[in-house]
PDB file of C-alpha atoms in Angstrom:
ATOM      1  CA  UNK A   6      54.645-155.342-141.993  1.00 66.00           C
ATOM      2  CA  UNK A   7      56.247-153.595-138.705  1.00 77.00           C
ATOM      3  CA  UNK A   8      57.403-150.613-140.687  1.00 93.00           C
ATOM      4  CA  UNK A   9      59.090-148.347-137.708  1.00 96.00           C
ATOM      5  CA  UNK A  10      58.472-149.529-134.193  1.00 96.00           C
ATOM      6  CA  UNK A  11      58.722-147.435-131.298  1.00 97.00           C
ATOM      7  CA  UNK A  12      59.275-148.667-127.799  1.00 97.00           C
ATOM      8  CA  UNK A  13      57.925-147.543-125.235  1.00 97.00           C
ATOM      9  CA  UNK A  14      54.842-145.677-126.248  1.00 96.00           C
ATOM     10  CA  UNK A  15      54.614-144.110-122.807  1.00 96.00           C
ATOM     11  CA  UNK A  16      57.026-142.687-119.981  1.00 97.00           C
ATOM     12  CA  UNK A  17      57.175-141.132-116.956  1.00 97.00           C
ATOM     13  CA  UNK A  18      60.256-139.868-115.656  1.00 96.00           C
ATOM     14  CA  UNK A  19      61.637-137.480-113.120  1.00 97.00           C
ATOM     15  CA  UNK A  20      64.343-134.718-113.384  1.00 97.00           C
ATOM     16  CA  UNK A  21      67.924-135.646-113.784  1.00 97.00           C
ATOM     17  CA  UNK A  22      66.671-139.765-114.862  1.00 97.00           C
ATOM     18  CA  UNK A  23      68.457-141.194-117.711  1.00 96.00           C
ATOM     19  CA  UNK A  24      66.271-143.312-120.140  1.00 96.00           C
ATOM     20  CA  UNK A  25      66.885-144.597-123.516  1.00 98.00           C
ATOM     21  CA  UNK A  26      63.869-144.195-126.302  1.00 98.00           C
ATOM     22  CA  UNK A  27      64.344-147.201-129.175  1.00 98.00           C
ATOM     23  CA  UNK A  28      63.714-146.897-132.361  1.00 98.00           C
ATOM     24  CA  UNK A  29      63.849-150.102-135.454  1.00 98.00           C
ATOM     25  CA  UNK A  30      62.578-150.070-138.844  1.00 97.00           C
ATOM     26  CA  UNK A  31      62.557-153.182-140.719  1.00 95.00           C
ATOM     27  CA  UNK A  32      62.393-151.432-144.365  1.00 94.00           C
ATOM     28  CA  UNK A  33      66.574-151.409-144.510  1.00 93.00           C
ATOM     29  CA  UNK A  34      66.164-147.630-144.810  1.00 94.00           C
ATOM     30  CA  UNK A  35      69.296-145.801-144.823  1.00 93.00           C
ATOM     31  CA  UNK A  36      67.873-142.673-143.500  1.00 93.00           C
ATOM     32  CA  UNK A  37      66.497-142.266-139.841  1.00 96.00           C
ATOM     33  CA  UNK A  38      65.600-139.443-137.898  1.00 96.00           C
ATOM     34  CA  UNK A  39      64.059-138.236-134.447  1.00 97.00           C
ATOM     35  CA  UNK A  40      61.494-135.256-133.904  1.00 96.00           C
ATOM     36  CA  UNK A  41      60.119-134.115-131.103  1.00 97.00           C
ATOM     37  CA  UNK A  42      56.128-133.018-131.335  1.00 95.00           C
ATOM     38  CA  UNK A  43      55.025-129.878-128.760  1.00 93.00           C
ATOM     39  CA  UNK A  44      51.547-128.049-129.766  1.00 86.00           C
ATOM     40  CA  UNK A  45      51.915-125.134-131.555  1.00 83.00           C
ATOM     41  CA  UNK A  46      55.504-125.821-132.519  1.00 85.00           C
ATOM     42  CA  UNK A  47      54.925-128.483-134.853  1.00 88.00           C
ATOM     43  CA  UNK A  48      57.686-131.314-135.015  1.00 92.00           C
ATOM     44  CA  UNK A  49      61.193-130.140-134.956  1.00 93.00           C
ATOM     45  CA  UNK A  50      63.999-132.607-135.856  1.00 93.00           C
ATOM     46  CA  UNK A  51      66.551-133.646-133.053  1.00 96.00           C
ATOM     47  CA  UNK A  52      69.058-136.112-134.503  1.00 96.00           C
ATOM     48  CA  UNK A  53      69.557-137.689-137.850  1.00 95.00           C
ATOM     49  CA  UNK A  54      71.359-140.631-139.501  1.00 95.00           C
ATOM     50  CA  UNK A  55      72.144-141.051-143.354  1.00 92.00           C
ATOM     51  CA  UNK A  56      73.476-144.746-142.662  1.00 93.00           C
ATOM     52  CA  UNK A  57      75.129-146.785-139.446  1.00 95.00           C
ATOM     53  CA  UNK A  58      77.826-145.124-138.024  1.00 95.00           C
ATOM     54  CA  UNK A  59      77.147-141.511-139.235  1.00 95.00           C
ATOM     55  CA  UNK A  60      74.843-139.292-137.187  1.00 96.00           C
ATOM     56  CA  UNK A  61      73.859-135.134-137.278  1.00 95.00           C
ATOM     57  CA  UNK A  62      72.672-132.620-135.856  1.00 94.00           C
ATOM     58  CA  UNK A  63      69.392-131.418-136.319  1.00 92.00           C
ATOM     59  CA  UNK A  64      67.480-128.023-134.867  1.00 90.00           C
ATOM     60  CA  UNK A  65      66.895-128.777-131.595  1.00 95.00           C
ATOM     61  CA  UNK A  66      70.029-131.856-130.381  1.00 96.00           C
ATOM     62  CA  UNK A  67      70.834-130.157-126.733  1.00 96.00           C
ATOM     63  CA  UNK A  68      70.155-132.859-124.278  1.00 96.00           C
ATOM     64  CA  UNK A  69      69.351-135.842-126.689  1.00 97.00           C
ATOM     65  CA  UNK A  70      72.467-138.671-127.990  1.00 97.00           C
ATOM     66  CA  UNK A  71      72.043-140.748-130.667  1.00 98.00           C
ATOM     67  CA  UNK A  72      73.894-143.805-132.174  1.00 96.00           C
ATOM     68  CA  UNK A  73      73.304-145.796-135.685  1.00 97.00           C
ATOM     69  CA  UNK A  74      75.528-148.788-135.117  1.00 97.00           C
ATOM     70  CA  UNK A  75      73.108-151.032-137.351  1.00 96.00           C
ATOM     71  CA  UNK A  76      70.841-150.093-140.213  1.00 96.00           C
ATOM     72  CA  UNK A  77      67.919-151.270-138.003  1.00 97.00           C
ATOM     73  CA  UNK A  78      68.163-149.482-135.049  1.00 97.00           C
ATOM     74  CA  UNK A  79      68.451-145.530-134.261  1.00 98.00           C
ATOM     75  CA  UNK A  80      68.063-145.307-130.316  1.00 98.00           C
ATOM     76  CA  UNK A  81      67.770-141.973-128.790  1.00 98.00           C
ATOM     77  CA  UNK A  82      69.183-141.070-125.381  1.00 98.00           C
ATOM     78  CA  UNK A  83      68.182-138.925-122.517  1.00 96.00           C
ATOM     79  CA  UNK A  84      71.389-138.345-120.352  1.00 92.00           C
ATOM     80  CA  UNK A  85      69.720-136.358-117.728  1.00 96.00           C
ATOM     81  CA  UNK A  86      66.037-135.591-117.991  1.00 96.00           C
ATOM     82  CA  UNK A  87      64.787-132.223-117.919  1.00 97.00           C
ATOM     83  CA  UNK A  88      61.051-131.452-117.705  1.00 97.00           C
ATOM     84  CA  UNK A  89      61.659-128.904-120.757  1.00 96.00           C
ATOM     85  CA  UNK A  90      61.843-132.638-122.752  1.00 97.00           C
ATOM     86  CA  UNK A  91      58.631-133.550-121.564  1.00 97.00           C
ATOM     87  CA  UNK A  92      57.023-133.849-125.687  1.00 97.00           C
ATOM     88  CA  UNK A  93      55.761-136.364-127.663  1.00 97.00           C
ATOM     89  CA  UNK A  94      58.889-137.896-129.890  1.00 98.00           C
ATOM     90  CA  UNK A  95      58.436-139.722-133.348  1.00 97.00           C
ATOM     91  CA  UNK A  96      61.277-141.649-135.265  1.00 97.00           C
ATOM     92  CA  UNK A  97      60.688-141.676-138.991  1.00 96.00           C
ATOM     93  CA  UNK A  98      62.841-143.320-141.573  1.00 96.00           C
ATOM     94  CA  UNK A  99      63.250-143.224-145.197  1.00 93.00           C
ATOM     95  CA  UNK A 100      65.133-144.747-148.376  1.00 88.00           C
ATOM     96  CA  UNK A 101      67.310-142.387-150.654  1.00 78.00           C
ATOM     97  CA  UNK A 102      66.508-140.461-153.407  1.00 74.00           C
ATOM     98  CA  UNK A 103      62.855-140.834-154.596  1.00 77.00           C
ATOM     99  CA  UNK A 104      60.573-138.747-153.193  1.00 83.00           C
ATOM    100  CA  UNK A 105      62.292-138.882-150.253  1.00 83.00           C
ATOM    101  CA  UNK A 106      59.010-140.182-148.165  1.00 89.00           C
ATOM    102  CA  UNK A 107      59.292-140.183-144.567  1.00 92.00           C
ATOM    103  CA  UNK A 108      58.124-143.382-142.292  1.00 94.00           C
ATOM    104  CA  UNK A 109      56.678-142.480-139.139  1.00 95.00           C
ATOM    105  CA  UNK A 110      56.612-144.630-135.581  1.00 95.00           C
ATOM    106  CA  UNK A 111      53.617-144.451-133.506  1.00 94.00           C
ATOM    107  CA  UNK A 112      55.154-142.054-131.077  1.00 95.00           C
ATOM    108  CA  UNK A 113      56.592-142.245-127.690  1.00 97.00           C
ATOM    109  CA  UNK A 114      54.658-139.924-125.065  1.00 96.00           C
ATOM    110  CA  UNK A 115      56.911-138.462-122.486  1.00 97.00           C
ATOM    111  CA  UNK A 116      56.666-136.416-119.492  1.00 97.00           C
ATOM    112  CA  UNK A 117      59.317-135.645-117.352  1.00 97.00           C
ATOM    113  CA  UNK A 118      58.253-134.009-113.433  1.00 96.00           C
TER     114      UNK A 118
ATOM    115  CA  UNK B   3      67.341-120.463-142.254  1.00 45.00           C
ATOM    116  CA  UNK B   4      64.572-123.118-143.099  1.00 58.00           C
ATOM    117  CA  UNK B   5      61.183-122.174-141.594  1.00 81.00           C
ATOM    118  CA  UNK B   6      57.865-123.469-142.505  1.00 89.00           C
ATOM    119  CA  UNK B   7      55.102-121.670-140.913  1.00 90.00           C
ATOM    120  CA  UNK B   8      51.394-122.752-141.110  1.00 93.00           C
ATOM    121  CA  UNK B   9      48.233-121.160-139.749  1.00 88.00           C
ATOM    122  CA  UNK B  10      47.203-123.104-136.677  1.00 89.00           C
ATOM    123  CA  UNK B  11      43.596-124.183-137.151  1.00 94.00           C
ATOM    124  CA  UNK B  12      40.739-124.425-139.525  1.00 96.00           C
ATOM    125  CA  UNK B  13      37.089-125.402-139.125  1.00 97.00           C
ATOM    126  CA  UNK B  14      34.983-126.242-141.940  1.00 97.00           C
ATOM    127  CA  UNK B  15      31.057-127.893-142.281  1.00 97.00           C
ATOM    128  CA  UNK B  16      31.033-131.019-144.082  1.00 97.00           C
ATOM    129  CA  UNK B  17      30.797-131.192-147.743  1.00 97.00           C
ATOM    130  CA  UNK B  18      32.825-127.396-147.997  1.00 97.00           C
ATOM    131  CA  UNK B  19      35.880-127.658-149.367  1.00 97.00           C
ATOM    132  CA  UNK B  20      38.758-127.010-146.953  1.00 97.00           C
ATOM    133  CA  UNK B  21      41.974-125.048-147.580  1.00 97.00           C
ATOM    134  CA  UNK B  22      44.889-125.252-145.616  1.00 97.00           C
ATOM    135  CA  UNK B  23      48.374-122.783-146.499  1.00 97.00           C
ATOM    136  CA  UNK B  24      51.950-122.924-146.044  1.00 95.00           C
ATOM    137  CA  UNK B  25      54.862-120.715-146.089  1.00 94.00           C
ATOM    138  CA  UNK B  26      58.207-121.866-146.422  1.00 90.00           C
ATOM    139  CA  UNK B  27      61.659-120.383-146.734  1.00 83.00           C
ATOM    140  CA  UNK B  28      64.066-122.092-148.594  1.00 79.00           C
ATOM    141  CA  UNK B  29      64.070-121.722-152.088  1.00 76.00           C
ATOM    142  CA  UNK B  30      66.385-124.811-152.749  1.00 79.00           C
ATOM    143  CA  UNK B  31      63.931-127.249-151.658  1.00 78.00           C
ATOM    144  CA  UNK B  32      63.109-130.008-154.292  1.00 82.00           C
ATOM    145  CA  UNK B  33      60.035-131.601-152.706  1.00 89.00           C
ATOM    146  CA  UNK B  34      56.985-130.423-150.278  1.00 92.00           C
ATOM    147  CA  UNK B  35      54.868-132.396-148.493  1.00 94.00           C
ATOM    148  CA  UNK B  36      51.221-132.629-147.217  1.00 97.00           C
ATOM    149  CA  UNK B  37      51.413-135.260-143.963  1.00 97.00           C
ATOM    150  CA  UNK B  38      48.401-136.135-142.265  1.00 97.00           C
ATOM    151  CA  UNK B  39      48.161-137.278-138.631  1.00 95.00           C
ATOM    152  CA  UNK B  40      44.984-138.597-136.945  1.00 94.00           C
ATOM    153  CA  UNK B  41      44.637-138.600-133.056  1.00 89.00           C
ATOM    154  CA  UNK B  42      47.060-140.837-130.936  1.00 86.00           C
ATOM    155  CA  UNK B  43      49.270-141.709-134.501  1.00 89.00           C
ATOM    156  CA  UNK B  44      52.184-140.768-136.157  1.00 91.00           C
ATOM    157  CA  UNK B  45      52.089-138.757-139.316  1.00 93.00           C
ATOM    158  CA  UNK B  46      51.412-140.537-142.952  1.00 94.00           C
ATOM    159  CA  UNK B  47      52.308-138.900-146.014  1.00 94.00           C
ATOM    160  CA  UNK B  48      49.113-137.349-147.789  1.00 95.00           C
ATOM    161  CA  UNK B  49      50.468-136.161-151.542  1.00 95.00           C
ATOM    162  CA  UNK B  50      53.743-134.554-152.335  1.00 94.00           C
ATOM    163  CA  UNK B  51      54.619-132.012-155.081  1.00 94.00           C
ATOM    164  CA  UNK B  52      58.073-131.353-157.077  1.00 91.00           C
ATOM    165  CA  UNK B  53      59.434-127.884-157.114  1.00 87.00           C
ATOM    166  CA  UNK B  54      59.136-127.586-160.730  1.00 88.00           C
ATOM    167  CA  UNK B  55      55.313-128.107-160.815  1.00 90.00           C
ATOM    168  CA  UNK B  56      52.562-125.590-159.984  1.00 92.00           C
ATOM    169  CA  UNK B  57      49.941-128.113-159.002  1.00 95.00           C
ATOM    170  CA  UNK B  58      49.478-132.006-158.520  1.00 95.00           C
ATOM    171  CA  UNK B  59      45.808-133.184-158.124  1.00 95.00           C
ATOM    172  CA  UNK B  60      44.779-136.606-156.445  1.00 92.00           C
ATOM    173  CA  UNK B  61      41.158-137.409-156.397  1.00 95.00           C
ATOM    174  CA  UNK B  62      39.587-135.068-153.869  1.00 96.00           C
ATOM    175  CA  UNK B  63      43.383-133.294-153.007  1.00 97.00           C
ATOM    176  CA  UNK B  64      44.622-130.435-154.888  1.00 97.00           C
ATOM    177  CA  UNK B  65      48.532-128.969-154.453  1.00 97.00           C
ATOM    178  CA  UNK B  66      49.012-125.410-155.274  1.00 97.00           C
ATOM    179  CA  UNK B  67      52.931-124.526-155.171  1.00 95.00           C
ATOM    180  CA  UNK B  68      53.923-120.299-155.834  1.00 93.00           C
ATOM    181  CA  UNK B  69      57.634-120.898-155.828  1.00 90.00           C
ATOM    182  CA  UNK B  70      57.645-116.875-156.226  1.00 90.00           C
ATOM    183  CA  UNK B  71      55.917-116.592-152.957  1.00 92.00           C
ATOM    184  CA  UNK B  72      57.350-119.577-151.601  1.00 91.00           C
ATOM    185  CA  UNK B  73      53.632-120.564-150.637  1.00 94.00           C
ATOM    186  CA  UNK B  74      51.990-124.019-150.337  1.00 95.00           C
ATOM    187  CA  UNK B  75      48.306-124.857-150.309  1.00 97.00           C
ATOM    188  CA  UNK B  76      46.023-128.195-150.017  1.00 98.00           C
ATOM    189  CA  UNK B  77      42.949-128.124-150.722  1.00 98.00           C
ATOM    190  CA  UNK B  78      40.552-130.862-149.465  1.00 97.00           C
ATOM    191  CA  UNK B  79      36.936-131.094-151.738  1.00 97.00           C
ATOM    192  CA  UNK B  80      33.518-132.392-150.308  1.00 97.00           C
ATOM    193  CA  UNK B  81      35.471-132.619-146.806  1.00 97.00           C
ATOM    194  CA  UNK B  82      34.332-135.475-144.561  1.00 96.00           C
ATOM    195  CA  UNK B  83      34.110-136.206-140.978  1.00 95.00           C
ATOM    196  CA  UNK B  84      37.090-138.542-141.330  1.00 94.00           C
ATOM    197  CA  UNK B  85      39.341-135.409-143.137  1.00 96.00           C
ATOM    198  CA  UNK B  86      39.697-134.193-139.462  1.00 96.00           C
ATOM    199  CA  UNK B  87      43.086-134.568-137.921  1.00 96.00           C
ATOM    200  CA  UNK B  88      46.420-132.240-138.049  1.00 96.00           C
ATOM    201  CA  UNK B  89      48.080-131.251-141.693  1.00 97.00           C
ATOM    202  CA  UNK B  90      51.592-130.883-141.822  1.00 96.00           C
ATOM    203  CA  UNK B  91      53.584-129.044-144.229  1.00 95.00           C
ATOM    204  CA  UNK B  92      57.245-130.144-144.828  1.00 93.00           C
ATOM    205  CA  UNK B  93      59.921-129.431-147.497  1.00 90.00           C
ATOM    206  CA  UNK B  94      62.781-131.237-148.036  1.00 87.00           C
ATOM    207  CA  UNK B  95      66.067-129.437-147.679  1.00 76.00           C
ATOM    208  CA  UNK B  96      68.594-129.044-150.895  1.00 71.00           C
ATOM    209  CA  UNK B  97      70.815-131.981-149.884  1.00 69.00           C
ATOM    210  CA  UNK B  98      71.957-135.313-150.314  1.00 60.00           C
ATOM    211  CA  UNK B  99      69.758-136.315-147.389  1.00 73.00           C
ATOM    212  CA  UNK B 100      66.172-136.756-146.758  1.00 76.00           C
ATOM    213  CA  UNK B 101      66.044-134.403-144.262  1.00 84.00           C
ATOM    214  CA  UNK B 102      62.825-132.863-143.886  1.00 88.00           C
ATOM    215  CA  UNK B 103      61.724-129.316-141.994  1.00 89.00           C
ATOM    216  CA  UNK B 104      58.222-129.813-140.844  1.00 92.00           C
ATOM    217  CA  UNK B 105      55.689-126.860-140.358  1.00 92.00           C
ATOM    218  CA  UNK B 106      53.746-126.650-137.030  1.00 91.00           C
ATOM    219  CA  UNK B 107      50.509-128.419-138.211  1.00 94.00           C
ATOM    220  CA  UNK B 108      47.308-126.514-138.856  1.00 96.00           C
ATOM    221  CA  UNK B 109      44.196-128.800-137.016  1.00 95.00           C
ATOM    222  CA  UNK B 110      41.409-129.276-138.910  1.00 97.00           C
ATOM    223  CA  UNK B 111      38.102-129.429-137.657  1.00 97.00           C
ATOM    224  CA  UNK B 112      34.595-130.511-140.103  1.00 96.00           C
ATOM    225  CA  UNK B 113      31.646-129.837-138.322  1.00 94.00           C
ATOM    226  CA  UNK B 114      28.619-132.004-139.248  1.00 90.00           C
TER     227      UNK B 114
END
């Protein structure tokens, strides 16, 4: 079983780069979400999607796009890379109602100089 | 506003039992959350509690939930070597959605 696949696990990037973090769960959850993981913070979420085509807001969105044009897939998008994004990000998914358990990826660790 | 606030570290010898709190702010929320996340990995759910119970017990796991208080605890018997990793606290928000407001992880250390 994949579960939620991250890609790529690590990046390197310098100010004002554009990259693209991807994110696919094979589980045909509905729900998918990104959070971003700095010590002593915790993980705080950046985007989320309740199904393709709708996508929100979470605590912490400035400087992060996100699309849901399939169920699969819930990229997330760097438009100009700051080193304030520098983190470690996790995509997590989940099916509705229930106990509403969360998914998690594997991570993708990235720094930005 | 949601906050979920969580000391930030705990050491314990092996075989103590360890207890880890939570504080949380939104009295709406239907479900909490224990997560567990071991080095280099993402986070796994641990045990869960409903809002309308006061504890949940799962072999050596215990849930305490004072809705009053709006505090959460886990506590971990006969802790092993393996126990040690970061816990995560999370409630889900009163919603349609699974949206779910994570705490800031307390580490846990066991000694041996």
């Amino acid at each position: 079983n994949a579960g939620v696949t991250q890609t790529p696990k690590f990046q390197v990037l310098k100010t004002g780069q554009s990259m693209t973090l991807q994110c696919a769960q094979d589980m045909n959850h509905e729900y998918m979400s990104w959070y971003r993981q700095d010590p002593g913070m915790g993980l705080r979420l950046i985007h989320y999607s309740v199904g393709a085509g709708i996508t929100d807001q979470g605590e912490v969105p400035n400087g992060y796009n996100v699309s849901r044009s399939t169920t699969e897939d819930f990229p997330l998008r760097l438009l100009s890379a700051a080193p304030s994004q520098t983190s470690v990000y996790f995509c997590a998914s989940s099916s509705p109602g229930g106990i509403g358990e969360l998914f998690f990826g594997e991570g993708s660790r990235l720094t930005v100089l | 506003g949601e906050d979920v606030e969580q000391s930030l570290f705990l050491s314990v010898r092996e075989g103590d039992s360890s207890v880890i709190n939570c504080t949380y702010t939104d009295s709406s929320s239907t479900y909490l959350y224990w997560y567990k996340q071991e080095p280099g990995a993402g986070l796994q759910l641990l045990t869960y509690i409903f809002s309308n119970m006061d504890m949940k017990q799962d072999q050596r796991l215990t849930v305490l939930l004072n809705k009053k208080d709006k505090h959460l605890s886990l506590r971990i018997a006969d802790t092993q070597t393996g126990d040690s990793a970061i816990y995560f606290c999370a409630e889900k928000t009163s919603g349609a959605t699974n949206k779910l407001i994570f705490g800031t992880g307390t580490l846990l250390a066991v000694q041996p």
